[in-house]
mmCIF file of C-alpha atoms in Angstrom:
data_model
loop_
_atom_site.group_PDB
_atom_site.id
_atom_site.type_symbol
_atom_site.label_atom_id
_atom_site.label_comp_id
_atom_site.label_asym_id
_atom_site.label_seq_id
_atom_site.Cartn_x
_atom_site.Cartn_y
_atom_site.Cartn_z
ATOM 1 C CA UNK A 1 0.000 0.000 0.000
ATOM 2 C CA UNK A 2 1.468 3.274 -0.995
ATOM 3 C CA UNK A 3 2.417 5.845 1.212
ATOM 4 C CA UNK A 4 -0.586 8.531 2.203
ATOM 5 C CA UNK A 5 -2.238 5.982 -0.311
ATOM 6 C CA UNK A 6 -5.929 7.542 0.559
ATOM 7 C CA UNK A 7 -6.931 11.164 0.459
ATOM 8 C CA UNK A 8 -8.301 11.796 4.312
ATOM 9 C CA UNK A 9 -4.846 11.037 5.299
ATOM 10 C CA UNK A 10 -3.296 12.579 2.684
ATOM 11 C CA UNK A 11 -4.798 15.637 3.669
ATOM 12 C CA UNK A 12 -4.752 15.296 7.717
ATOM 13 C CA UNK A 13 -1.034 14.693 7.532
ATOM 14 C CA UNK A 14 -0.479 17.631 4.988
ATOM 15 C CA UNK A 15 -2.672 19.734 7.514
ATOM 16 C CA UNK A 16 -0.479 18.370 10.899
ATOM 17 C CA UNK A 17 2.884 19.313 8.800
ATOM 18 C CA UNK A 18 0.955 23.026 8.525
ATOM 19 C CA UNK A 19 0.261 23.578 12.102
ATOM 20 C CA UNK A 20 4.415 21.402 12.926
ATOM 21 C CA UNK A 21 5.542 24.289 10.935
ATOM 22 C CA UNK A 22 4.157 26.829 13.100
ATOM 23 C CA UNK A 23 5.477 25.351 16.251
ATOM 24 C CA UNK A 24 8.548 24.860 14.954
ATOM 25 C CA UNK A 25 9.516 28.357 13.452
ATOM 26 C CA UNK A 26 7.603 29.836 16.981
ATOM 27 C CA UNK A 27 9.558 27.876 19.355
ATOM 28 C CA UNK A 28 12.835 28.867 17.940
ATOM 29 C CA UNK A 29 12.192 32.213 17.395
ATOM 30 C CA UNK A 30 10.665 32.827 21.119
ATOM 31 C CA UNK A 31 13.499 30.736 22.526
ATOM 32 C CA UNK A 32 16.120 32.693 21.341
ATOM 33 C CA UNK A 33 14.647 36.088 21.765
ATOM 34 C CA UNK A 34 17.384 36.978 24.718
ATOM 35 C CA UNK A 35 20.089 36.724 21.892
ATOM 36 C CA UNK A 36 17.883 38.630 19.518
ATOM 37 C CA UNK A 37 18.187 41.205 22.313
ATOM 38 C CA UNK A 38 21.792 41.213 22.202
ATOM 39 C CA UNK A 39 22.439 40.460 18.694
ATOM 40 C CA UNK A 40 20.559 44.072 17.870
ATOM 41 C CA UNK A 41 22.105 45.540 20.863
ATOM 42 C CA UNK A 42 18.211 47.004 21.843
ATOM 43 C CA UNK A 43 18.381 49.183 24.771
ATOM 44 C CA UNK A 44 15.564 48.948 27.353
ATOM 45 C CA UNK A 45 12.259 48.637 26.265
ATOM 46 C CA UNK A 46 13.363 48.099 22.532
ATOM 47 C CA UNK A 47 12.519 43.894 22.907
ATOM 48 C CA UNK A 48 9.050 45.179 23.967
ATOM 49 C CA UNK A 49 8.251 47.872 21.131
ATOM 50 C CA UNK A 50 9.463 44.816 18.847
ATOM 51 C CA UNK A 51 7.277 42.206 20.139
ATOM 52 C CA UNK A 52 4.632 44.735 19.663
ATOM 53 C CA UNK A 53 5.370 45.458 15.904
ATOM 54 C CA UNK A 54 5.117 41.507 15.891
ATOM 55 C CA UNK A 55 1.577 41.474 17.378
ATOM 56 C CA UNK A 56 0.138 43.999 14.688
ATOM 57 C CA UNK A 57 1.670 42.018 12.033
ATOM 58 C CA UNK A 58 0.111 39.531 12.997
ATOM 59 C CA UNK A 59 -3.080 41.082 13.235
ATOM 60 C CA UNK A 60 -2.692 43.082 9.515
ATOM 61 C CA UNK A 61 -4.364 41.517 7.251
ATOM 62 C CA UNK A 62 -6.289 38.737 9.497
ATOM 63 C CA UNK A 63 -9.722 40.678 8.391
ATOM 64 C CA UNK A 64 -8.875 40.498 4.516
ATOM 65 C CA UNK A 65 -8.151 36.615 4.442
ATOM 66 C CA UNK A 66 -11.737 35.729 3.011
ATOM 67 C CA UNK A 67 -11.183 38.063 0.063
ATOM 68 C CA UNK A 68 -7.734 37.031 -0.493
ATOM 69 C CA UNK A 69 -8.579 33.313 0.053
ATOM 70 C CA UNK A 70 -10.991 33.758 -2.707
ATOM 71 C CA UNK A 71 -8.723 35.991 -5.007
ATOM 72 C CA UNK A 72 -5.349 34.163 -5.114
ATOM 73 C CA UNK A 73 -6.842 30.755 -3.613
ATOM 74 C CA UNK A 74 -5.551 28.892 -0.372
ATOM 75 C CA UNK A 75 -2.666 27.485 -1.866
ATOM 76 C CA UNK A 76 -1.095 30.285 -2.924
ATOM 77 C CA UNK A 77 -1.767 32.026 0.393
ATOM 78 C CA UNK A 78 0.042 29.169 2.708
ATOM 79 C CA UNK A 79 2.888 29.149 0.005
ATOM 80 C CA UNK A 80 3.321 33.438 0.813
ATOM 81 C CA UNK A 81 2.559 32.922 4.115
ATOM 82 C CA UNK A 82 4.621 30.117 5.065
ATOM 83 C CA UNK A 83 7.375 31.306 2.787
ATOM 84 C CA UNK A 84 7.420 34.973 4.461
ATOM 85 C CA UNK A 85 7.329 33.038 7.512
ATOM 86 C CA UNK A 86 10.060 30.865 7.851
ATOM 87 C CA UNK A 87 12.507 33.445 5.494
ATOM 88 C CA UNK A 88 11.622 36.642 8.085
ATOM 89 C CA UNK A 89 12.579 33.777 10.959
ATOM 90 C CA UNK A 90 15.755 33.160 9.105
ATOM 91 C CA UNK A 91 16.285 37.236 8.291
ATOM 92 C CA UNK A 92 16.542 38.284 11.896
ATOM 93 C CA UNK A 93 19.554 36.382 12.616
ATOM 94 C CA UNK A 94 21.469 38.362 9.728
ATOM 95 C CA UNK A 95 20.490 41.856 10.297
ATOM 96 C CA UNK A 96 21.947 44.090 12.824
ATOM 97 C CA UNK A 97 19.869 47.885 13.284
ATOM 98 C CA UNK A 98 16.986 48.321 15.637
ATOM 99 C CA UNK A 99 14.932 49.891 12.631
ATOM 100 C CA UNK A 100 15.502 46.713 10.705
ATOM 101 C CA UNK A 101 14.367 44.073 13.602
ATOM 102 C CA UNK A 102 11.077 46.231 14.165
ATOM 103 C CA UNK A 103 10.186 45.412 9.941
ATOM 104 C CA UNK A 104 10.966 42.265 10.089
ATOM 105 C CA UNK A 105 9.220 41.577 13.662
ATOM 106 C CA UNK A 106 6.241 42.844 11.284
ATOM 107 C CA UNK A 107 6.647 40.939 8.249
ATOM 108 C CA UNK A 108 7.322 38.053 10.442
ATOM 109 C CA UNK A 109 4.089 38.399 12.484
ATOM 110 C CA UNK A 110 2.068 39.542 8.944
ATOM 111 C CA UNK A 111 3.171 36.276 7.260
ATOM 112 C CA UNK A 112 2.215 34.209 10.604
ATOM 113 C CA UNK A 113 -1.091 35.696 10.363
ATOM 114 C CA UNK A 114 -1.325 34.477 6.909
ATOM 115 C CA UNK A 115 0.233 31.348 7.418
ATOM 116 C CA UNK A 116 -1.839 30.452 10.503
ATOM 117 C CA UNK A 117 -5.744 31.443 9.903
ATOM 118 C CA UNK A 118 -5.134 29.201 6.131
ATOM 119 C CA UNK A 119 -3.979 26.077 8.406
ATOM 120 C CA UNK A 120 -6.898 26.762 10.670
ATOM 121 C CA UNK A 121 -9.339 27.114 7.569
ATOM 122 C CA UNK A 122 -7.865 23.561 6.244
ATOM 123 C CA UNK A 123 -8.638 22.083 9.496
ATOM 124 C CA UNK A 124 -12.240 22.937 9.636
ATOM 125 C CA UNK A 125 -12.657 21.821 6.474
ATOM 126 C CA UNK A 126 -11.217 18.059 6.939
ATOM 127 C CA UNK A 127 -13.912 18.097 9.704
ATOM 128 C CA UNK A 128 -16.196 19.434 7.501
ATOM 129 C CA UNK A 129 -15.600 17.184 4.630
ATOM 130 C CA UNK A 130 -14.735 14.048 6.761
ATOM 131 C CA UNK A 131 -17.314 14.539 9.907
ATOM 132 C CA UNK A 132 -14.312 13.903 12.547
ATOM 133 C CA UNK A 133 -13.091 15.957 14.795
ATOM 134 C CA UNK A 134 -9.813 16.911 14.481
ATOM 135 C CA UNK A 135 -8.748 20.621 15.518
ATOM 136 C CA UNK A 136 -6.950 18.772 19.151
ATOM 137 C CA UNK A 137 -5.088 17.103 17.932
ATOM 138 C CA UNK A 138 -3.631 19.136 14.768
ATOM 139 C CA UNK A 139 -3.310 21.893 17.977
ATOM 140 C CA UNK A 140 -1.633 19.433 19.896
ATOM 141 C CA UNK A 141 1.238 19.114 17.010
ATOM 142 C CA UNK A 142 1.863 22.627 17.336
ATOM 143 C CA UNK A 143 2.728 22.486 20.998
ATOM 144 C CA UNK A 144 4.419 18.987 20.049
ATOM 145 C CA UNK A 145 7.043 21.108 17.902
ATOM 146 C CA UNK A 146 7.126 24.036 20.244
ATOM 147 C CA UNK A 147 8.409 21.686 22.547
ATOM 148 C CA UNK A 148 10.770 20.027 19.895
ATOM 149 C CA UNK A 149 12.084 23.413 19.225
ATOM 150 C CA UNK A 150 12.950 24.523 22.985
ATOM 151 C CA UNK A 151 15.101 21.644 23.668
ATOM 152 C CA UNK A 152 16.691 22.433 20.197
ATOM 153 C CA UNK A 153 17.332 25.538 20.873
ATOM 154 C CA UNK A 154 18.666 24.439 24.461
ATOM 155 C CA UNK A 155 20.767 22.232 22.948
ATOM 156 C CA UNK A 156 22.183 25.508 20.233
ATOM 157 C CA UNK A 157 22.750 27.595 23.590
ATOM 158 C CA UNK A 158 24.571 24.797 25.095
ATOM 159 C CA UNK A 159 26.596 23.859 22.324
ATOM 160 C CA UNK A 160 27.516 28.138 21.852
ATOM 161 C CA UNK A 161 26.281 27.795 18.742
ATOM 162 C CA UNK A 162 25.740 30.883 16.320
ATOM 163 C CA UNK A 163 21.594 32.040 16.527
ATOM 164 C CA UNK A 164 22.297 32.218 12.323
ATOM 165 C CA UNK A 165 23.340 28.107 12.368
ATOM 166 C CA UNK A 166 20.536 28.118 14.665
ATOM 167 C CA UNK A 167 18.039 29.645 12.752
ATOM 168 C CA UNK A 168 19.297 28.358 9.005
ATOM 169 C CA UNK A 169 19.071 24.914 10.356
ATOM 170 C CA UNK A 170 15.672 25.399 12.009
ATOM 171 C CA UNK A 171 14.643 27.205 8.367
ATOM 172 C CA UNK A 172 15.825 24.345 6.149
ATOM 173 C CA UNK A 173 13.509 21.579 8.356
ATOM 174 C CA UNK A 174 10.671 24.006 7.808
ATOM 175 C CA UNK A 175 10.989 24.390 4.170
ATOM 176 C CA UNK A 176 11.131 20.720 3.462
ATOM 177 C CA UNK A 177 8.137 20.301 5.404
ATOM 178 C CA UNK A 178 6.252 23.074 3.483
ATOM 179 C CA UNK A 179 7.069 21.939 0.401
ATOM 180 C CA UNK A 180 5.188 18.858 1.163
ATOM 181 C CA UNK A 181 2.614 20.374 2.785
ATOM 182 C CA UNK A 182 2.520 22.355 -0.304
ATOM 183 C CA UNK A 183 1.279 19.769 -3.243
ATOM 184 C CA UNK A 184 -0.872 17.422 -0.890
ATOM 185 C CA UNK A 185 -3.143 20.463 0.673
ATOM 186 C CA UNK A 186 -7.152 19.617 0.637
ATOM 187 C CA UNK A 187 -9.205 21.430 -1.628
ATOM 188 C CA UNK A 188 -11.104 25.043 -0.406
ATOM 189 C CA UNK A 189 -14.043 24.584 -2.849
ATOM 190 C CA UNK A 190 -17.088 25.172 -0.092
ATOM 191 C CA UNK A 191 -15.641 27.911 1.299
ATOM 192 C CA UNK A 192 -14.890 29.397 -1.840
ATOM 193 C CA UNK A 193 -17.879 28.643 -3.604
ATOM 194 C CA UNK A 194 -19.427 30.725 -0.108
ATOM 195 C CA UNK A 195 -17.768 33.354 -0.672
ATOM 196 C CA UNK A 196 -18.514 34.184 -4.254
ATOM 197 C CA UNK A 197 -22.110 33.139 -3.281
ATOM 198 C CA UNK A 198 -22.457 35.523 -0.365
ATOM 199 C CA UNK A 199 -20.343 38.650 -1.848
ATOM 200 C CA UNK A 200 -18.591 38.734 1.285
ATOM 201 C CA UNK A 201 -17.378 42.864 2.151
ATOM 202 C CA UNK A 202 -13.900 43.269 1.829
ATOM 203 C CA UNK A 203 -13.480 43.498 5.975
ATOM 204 C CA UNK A 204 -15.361 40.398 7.549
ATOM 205 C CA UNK A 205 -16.658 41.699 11.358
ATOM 206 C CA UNK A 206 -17.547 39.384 13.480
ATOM 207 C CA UNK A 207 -20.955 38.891 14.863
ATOM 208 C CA UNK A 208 -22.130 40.239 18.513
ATOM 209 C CA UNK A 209 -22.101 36.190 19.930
ATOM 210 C CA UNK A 210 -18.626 36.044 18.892
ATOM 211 C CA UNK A 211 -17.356 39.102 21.270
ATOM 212 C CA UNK A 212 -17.782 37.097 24.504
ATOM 213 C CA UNK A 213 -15.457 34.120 22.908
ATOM 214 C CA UNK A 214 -13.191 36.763 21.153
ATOM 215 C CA UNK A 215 -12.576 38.308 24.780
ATOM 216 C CA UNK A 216 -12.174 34.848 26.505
ATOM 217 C CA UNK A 217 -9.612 33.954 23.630
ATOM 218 C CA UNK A 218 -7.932 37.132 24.141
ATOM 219 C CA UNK A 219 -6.951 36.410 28.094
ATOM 220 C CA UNK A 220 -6.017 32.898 27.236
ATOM 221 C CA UNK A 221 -3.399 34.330 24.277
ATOM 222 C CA UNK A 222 -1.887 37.046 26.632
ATOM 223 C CA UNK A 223 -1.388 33.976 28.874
ATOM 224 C CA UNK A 224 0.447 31.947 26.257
ATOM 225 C CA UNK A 225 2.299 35.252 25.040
ATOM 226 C CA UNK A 226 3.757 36.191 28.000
ATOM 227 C CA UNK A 227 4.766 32.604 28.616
ATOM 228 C CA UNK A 228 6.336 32.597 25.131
ATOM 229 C CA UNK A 229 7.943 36.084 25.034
ATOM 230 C CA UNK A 230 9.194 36.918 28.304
ATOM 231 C CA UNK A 231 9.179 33.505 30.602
ATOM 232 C CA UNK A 232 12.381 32.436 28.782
ATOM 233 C CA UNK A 233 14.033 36.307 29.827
ATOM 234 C CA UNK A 234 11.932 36.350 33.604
ATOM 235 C CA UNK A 235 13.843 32.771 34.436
ATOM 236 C CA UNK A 236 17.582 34.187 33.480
ATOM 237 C CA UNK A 237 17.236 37.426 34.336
ATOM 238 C CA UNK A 238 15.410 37.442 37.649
ATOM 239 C CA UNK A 239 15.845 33.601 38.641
ATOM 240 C CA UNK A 240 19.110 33.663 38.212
ATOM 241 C CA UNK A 241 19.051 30.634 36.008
ATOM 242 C CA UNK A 242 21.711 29.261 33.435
ATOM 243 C CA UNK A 243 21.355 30.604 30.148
ATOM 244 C CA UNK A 244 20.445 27.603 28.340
ATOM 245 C CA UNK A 245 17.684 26.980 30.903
ATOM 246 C CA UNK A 246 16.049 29.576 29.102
ATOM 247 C CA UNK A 247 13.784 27.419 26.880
ATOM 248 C CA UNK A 248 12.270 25.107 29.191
ATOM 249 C CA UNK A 249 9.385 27.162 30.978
ATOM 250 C CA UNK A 250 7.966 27.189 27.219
ATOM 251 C CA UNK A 251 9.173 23.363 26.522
ATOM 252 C CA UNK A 252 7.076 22.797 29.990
ATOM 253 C CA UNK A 253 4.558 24.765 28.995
ATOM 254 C CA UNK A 254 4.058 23.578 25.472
ATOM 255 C CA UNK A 255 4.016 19.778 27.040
ATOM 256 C CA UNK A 256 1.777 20.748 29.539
ATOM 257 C CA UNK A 257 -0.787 22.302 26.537
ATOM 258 C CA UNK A 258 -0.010 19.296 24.293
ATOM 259 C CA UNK A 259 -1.702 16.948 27.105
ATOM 260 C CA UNK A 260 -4.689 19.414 26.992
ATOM 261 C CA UNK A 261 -5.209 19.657 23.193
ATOM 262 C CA UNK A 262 -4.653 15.528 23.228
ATOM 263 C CA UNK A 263 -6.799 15.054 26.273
ATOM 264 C CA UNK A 264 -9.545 18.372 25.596
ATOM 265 C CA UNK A 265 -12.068 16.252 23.916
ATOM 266 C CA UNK A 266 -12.523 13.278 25.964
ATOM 267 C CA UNK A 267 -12.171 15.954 29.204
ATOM 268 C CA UNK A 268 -14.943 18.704 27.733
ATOM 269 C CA UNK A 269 -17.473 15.278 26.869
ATOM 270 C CA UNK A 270 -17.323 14.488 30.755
ATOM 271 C CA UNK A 271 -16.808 17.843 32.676
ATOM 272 C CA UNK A 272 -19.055 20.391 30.121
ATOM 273 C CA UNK A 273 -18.016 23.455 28.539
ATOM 274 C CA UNK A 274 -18.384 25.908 31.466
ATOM 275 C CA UNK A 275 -16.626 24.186 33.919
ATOM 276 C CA UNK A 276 -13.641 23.367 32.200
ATOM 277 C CA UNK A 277 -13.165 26.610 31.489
ATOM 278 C CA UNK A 278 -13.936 27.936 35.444
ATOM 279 C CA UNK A 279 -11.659 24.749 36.564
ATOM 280 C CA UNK A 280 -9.103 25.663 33.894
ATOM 281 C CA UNK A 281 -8.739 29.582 34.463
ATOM 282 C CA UNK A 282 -8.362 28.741 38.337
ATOM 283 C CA UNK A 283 -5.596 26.402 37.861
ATOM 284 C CA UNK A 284 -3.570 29.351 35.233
ATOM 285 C CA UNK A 285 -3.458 31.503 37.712
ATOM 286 C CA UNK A 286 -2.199 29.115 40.392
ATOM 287 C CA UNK A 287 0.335 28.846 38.106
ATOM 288 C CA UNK A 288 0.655 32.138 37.235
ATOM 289 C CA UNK A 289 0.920 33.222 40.909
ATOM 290 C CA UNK A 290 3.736 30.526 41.725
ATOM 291 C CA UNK A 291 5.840 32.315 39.329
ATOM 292 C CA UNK A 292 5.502 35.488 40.517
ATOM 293 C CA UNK A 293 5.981 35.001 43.852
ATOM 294 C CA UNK A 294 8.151 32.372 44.189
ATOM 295 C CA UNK A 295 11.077 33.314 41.061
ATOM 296 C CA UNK A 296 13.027 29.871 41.781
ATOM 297 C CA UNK A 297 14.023 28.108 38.326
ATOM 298 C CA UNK A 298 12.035 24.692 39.024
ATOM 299 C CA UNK A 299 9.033 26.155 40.425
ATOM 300 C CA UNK A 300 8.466 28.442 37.169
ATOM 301 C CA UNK A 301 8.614 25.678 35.101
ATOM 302 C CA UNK A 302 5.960 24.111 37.572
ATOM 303 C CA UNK A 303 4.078 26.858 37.268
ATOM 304 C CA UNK A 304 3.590 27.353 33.952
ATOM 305 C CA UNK A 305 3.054 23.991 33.246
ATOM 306 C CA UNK A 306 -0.405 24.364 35.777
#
């Protein structure tokens, strides 16, 4: 039997290499950010104003992707999004001004954007076409090659490697993987077809029941965001940890997410929608209050792994 031989798995694995990608690239880039801090030489504040040129990158052209889904078709859109992606990533390591990290921090978090809401589109259209559910565990390979990426990049700090060997190594994996990704994608005829139906405006709003979520998925990202930007800085710099400990709060906390994407389903059947959310915003900010108060290297990466 050939490989991938029929196309639901064709098209689940092609999907699963999507949302690898994104963990991959993410964990690197978030692990190293310390020596993208001295590699630009930012004085203080600068890592922050960058991170923030990443966010609204990221959030650029998010309300345009029906109408450029539609225009230039899904394909085309993960190949200039993943491409952007993955050669910004690479691009930081060679630069050297402020000015410059702040662009590519942008075109970096634009191309994510891109890269990301496709992959999520794919995914709810296997479940769509197949009638399985799916999005836990292609969520769960994302946090399965953040953590993949920490202990590579633990292993790059170790070693005293260069962040551009680093980075061009970490590129190369990612490019081989979209490439394959690439030619085995699953078709975006429905939603299409919807589109041009519907005459969609060029900015899609959401609707008023969406807010509520929109706001809950806002706390949870400024959770994971602060674990991913600064955790790796807040366990060198004021736990006084080695440097190449750096990584694991977000290797801890990507494990600890993994279990929850892999586990979510079977958990939200038997506890309900409202109380695994109460049950799981209680235990974050356990967590979150265990490293805060208590800066010691081992109980941060207890912490954020609550």
């Amino acid at each position: 039997m050939p490989l991938l031989a029929t196309p639901q798995l064709k098209h689940r694995v092609s999907v699963m290499a999507l949302f690898g990608i994104s963990g991959w690239i993410f964990g690197n880039f978030t692990s190293r950010l310390g020596d993208i801090q001295v590699l630009y030489d930012f004085p203080e504040g600068a890592l922050g104003k960058a991170l923030v040129s990443l966010s609204i990158g990221n959030f650029l052209l998010r309300p345009f992707m029906a109408k450029l889904i539609e225009r230039f078709g899904t394909s085309t859109m993960i190949l200039i999004g993943g491409l952007g992606y993955i050669l910004s990533f690479l691009a930081i390591s060679l630069l050297s001004t402020v000015f410059e990290c702040y662009v590519l921090f942008m075109i970096l978090g634009c191309s994510f954007g891109i890269f990301d809401q496709c992959a999520n589109i794919l995914g709810a259209q296997i479940e769509r076409n197949y009638k399985r559910t799916f999005f836990s565990s292609i969520h769960g390979i994302f946090s399965a090659s953040v953590i993949l990426a920490a202990f590579t990049s633990s292993w790059f700090i170790s070693e005293e490697l260069s962040i551009f060997a680093h980075f061009l190594s970490a590129a190369v994996i990612a490019l081989i993987l979209l490439g394959f990704s690439y030619f085995t994608l699953p078709p975006l005829l429905e939603i299409v077809e919807k589109v041009r139906k519907e005459k969609l405006p060029l900015v899609t709003v959401p609707v008023r029941p969406t807010w509520i979520i929109g706001i809950i998925a806002l706390c949870s990202i400024i959770s994971e965001a602060s674990v991913a930007s600064w955790m790796s800085q807040y366990i060198t710099n004021v736990a006084g940890s080695d440097t190449y400990m750096g990584p694991w709060p977000l290797a801890a906390f990507s494990f600890a997410m993994m279990l929850g994407r892999f586990l979510g389903d079977g958990i939200r059947a038997v506890s309900g929608d409202q109380e695994l959310l109460r049950d799981g915003s209680i235990l974050a900010g356990v967590g979150l209050g265990i490293c805060i108060l208590v800066p010691d290297p081992m109980l941060i990466i207890l912490g954020v792994s609550l």
